[in-house]
Amino acid sequence: AGRLPGLRVRSAALGLGAGLGFGVVTLAVRLIPHLSPGAIVTDPATYALLLAGGAGFLLLTSALQHGSVTIATAAMVLGETFGPAIVGVVALGDRTRPGLAPLGVAGYGLAVLGALALVRFGEGGAPPDPAPIDHVHPVTVDIR
């Protein structure tokens, strides 16, 4: 199913959407201040977590139905890392250890390049032909 170019793009787009949903989950978990029942029920981040997690799950299953696992998963990895990383640095004050920012940027860049390479080149060859069924014999089991 994932061999046609349109289906590849659709699978990648759905995977990216799923990744963004899962990224919202990671951010929402960080924003819940306390794990007391009252705080969980009244915090909007709890509902963002539930909605984004459900949407991410539905988008990922749809992506897997429309294309290859490799394309959908690689796009999902991009979505679930890029968005939360930007929000973490810009809005939540995430920082690297002193002097390690170039290493963090390089590692992140390599991860993104790897995911992009999987989206572009990761689909394997044709699946092997199924075994012929003319050699299959029924088995009987005597249960007493």
C-alpha atoms as a printed R data frame, in Angstrom:
    type eleno elety resid chain resno       x       y      z
1   ATOM     1    CA   ALA     A     1   0.000   0.000  0.000
2   ATOM     2    CA   GLY     A     2   2.857   2.381  0.704
3   ATOM     3    CA   ARG     A     3   4.503   2.100 -2.704
4   ATOM     4    CA   LEU     A     4   2.740   4.947 -4.485
5   ATOM     5    CA   PRO     A     5   4.210   8.450 -4.058
6   ATOM     6    CA   GLY     A     6   0.883   9.915 -2.883
7   ATOM     7    CA   LEU     A     7   0.558   7.275 -0.207
8   ATOM     8    CA   ARG     A     8   4.127   7.915  0.964
9   ATOM     9    CA   VAL     A     9   3.364  11.608  1.398
10  ATOM    10    CA   ARG     A    10   0.095  10.831  3.152
11  ATOM    11    CA   SER     A    11   1.765   8.352  5.501
12  ATOM    12    CA   ALA     A    12   4.541  10.842  6.283
13  ATOM    13    CA   ALA     A    13   2.053  13.664  6.910
14  ATOM    14    CA   LEU     A    14  -0.071  11.499  9.200
15  ATOM    15    CA   GLY     A    15   3.056  10.298 11.024
16  ATOM    16    CA   LEU     A    16   4.205  13.887 11.471
17  ATOM    17    CA   GLY     A    17   0.805  14.820 12.891
18  ATOM    18    CA   ALA     A    18   0.987  11.852 15.255
19  ATOM    19    CA   GLY     A    19   4.423  12.954 16.393
20  ATOM    20    CA   LEU     A    20   3.168  16.468 17.066
21  ATOM    21    CA   GLY     A    21   0.336  14.991 19.126
22  ATOM    22    CA   PHE     A    22   2.776  12.888 21.143
23  ATOM    23    CA   GLY     A    23   4.975  15.969 21.520
24  ATOM    24    CA   VAL     A    24   2.053  17.829 23.085
25  ATOM    25    CA   VAL     A    25   1.699  14.905 25.499
26  ATOM    26    CA   THR     A    26   5.323  15.281 26.631
27  ATOM    27    CA   LEU     A    27   4.885  19.014 27.127
28  ATOM    28    CA   ALA     A    28   1.553  18.641 28.933
29  ATOM    29    CA   VAL     A    29   3.044  16.149 31.389
30  ATOM    30    CA   ARG     A    30   5.745  18.670 32.260
31  ATOM    31    CA   LEU     A    31   3.155  21.379 32.867
32  ATOM    32    CA   ILE     A    32   1.017  19.472 35.377
33  ATOM    33    CA   PRO     A    33   2.245  20.936 38.688
34  ATOM    34    CA   HIS     A    34   1.074  18.282 41.154
35  ATOM    35    CA   LEU     A    35  -0.213  14.753 40.936
36  ATOM    36    CA   SER     A    36  -2.960  15.284 43.471
37  ATOM    37    CA   PRO     A    37  -6.413  14.351 42.160
38  ATOM    38    CA   GLY     A    38  -7.645  17.928 42.447
39  ATOM    39    CA   ALA     A    39  -4.734  19.352 40.483
40  ATOM    40    CA   ILE     A    40  -5.017  16.712 37.787
41  ATOM    41    CA   VAL     A    41  -8.754  17.236 37.280
42  ATOM    42    CA   THR     A    42  -8.587  21.047 37.214
43  ATOM    43    CA   ASP     A    43  -5.443  21.505 35.114
44  ATOM    44    CA   PRO     A    44  -6.014  22.169 31.387
45  ATOM    45    CA   ALA     A    45  -2.748  20.360 30.641
46  ATOM    46    CA   THR     A    46  -4.433  17.108 31.693
47  ATOM    47    CA   TYR     A    47  -7.057  17.529 28.994
48  ATOM    48    CA   ALA     A    48  -4.442  18.563 26.436
49  ATOM    49    CA   LEU     A    49  -2.561  15.380 27.323
50  ATOM    50    CA   LEU     A    50  -5.643  13.203 26.823
51  ATOM    51    CA   LEU     A    51  -6.762  14.850 23.587
52  ATOM    52    CA   ALA     A    52  -3.293  15.019 22.041
53  ATOM    53    CA   GLY     A    53  -2.498  11.441 23.044
54  ATOM    54    CA   GLY     A    54  -5.735  10.171 21.529
55  ATOM    55    CA   ALA     A    55  -5.269  12.220 18.368
56  ATOM    56    CA   GLY     A    56  -1.646  11.089 18.056
57  ATOM    57    CA   PHE     A    57  -2.685   7.457 18.415
58  ATOM    58    CA   LEU     A    58  -5.412   7.776 15.771
59  ATOM    59    CA   LEU     A    59  -3.107   9.603 13.367
60  ATOM    60    CA   LEU     A    60  -0.360   7.016 13.806
61  ATOM    61    CA   THR     A    61  -2.698   4.094 13.182
62  ATOM    62    CA   SER     A    62  -3.995   5.839 10.071
63  ATOM    63    CA   ALA     A    63  -0.420   6.500  8.912
64  ATOM    64    CA   LEU     A    64   0.435   2.830  9.351
65  ATOM    65    CA   GLN     A    65  -2.631   1.836  7.330
66  ATOM    66    CA   HIS     A    66  -1.715   4.137  4.433
67  ATOM    67    CA   GLY     A    67   2.005   3.475  4.094
68  ATOM    68    CA   SER     A    68   5.079   1.772  5.372
69  ATOM    69    CA   VAL     A    69   6.029   1.559  9.026
70  ATOM    70    CA   THR     A    70   9.403   3.153  8.272
71  ATOM    71    CA   ILE     A    71   7.975   6.290  6.692
72  ATOM    72    CA   ALA     A    72   5.249   6.766  9.302
73  ATOM    73    CA   THR     A    73   7.606   6.200 12.228
74  ATOM    74    CA   ALA     A    74  10.375   8.423 10.893
75  ATOM    75    CA   ALA     A    75   7.929  11.280 10.379
76  ATOM    76    CA   MET     A    76   6.500  10.654 13.848
77  ATOM    77    CA   VAL     A    77   9.987  10.913 15.372
78  ATOM    78    CA   LEU     A    78  10.476  14.272 13.652
79  ATOM    79    CA   GLY     A    79   7.179  15.580 14.977
80  ATOM    80    CA   GLU     A    80   7.625  14.373 18.531
81  ATOM    81    CA   THR     A    81  11.142  15.780 18.876
82  ATOM    82    CA   PHE     A    82  11.242  19.010 16.884
83  ATOM    83    CA   GLY     A    83   8.169  20.772 18.299
84  ATOM    84    CA   PRO     A    84   8.747  19.958 21.975
85  ATOM    85    CA   ALA     A    85  12.439  20.818 21.687
86  ATOM    86    CA   ILE     A    86  11.637  24.295 20.367
87  ATOM    87    CA   VAL     A    87   8.929  24.865 22.994
88  ATOM    88    CA   GLY     A    88  11.245  23.560 25.714
89  ATOM    89    CA   VAL     A    89  14.036  25.970 24.805
90  ATOM    90    CA   VAL     A    90  11.868  29.011 24.038
91  ATOM    91    CA   ALA     A    91   9.082  28.748 26.625
92  ATOM    92    CA   LEU     A    92  10.146  26.312 29.355
93  ATOM    93    CA   GLY     A    93  13.753  27.364 29.867
94  ATOM    94    CA   ASP     A    94  15.442  24.138 28.782
95  ATOM    95    CA   ARG     A    95  19.198  24.498 28.429
96  ATOM    96    CA   THR     A    96  22.185  22.262 27.861
97  ATOM    97    CA   ARG     A    97  25.030  21.982 30.301
98  ATOM    98    CA   PRO     A    98  27.588  24.771 29.940
99  ATOM    99    CA   GLY     A    99  29.806  24.166 26.916
100 ATOM   100    CA   LEU     A   100  27.758  21.271 25.536
101 ATOM   101    CA   ALA     A   101  25.322  23.239 23.350
102 ATOM   102    CA   PRO     A   102  27.218  22.487 20.100
103 ATOM   103    CA   LEU     A   103  27.201  18.781 20.922
104 ATOM   104    CA   GLY     A   104  23.467  18.881 21.658
105 ATOM   105    CA   VAL     A   105  22.710  20.732 18.422
106 ATOM   106    CA   ALA     A   106  24.884  18.307 16.433
107 ATOM   107    CA   GLY     A   107  23.218  15.265 17.992
108 ATOM   108    CA   TYR     A   108  19.780  16.671 17.385
109 ATOM   109    CA   GLY     A   109  20.701  17.543 13.799
110 ATOM   110    CA   LEU     A   110  21.967  14.016 13.165
111 ATOM   111    CA   ALA     A   111  18.774  12.540 14.584
112 ATOM   112    CA   VAL     A   112  16.666  14.742 12.307
113 ATOM   113    CA   LEU     A   113  18.821  13.893  9.277
114 ATOM   114    CA   GLY     A   114  18.512  10.198 10.077
115 ATOM   115    CA   ALA     A   115  14.730  10.449 10.312
116 ATOM   116    CA   LEU     A   116  14.584  12.402  7.044
117 ATOM   117    CA   ALA     A   117  16.790   9.795  5.366
118 ATOM   118    CA   LEU     A   118  14.407   7.080  6.545
119 ATOM   119    CA   VAL     A   119  11.451   8.980  5.124
120 ATOM   120    CA   ARG     A   120  13.226   9.315  1.778
121 ATOM   121    CA   PHE     A   121  15.131   6.040  1.447
122 ATOM   122    CA   GLY     A   122  13.880   3.745  4.197
123 ATOM   123    CA   GLU     A   123  11.236   1.753  2.418
124 ATOM   124    CA   GLY     A   124  12.438  -1.771  1.804
125 ATOM   125    CA   GLY     A   125  12.026  -3.850 -1.297
126 ATOM   126    CA   ALA     A   126   9.001  -5.854 -2.262
127 ATOM   127    CA   PRO     A   127   7.822  -8.368  0.320
128 ATOM   128    CA   PRO     A   128   8.680 -11.991 -0.390
129 ATOM   129    CA   ASP     A   129   6.123 -14.099 -2.190
130 ATOM   130    CA   PRO     A   130   3.958 -16.097  0.179
131 ATOM   131    CA   ALA     A   131   4.541 -19.823  0.286
132 ATOM   132    CA   PRO     A   132   2.259 -21.814 -1.989
133 ATOM   133    CA   ILE     A   133  -0.563 -23.433 -0.084
134 ATOM   134    CA   ASP     A   134  -0.746 -26.597 -2.165
135 ATOM   135    CA   HIS     A   135   1.634 -28.387  0.218
136 ATOM   136    CA   VAL     A   136  -0.381 -27.633  3.368
137 ATOM   137    CA   HIS     A   137  -2.243 -30.593  4.833
138 ATOM   138    CA   PRO     A   138  -4.993 -30.363  7.436
139 ATOM   139    CA   VAL     A   139  -4.206 -31.631 10.892
140 ATOM   140    CA   THR     A   140  -6.743 -33.493 12.976
141 ATOM   141    CA   VAL     A   141  -6.587 -33.572 16.733
142 ATOM   142    CA   ASP     A   142  -8.395 -36.186 18.777
143 ATOM   143    CA   ILE     A   143  -9.553 -34.654 22.067
144 ATOM   144    CA   ARG     A   144 -11.194 -37.017 24.555
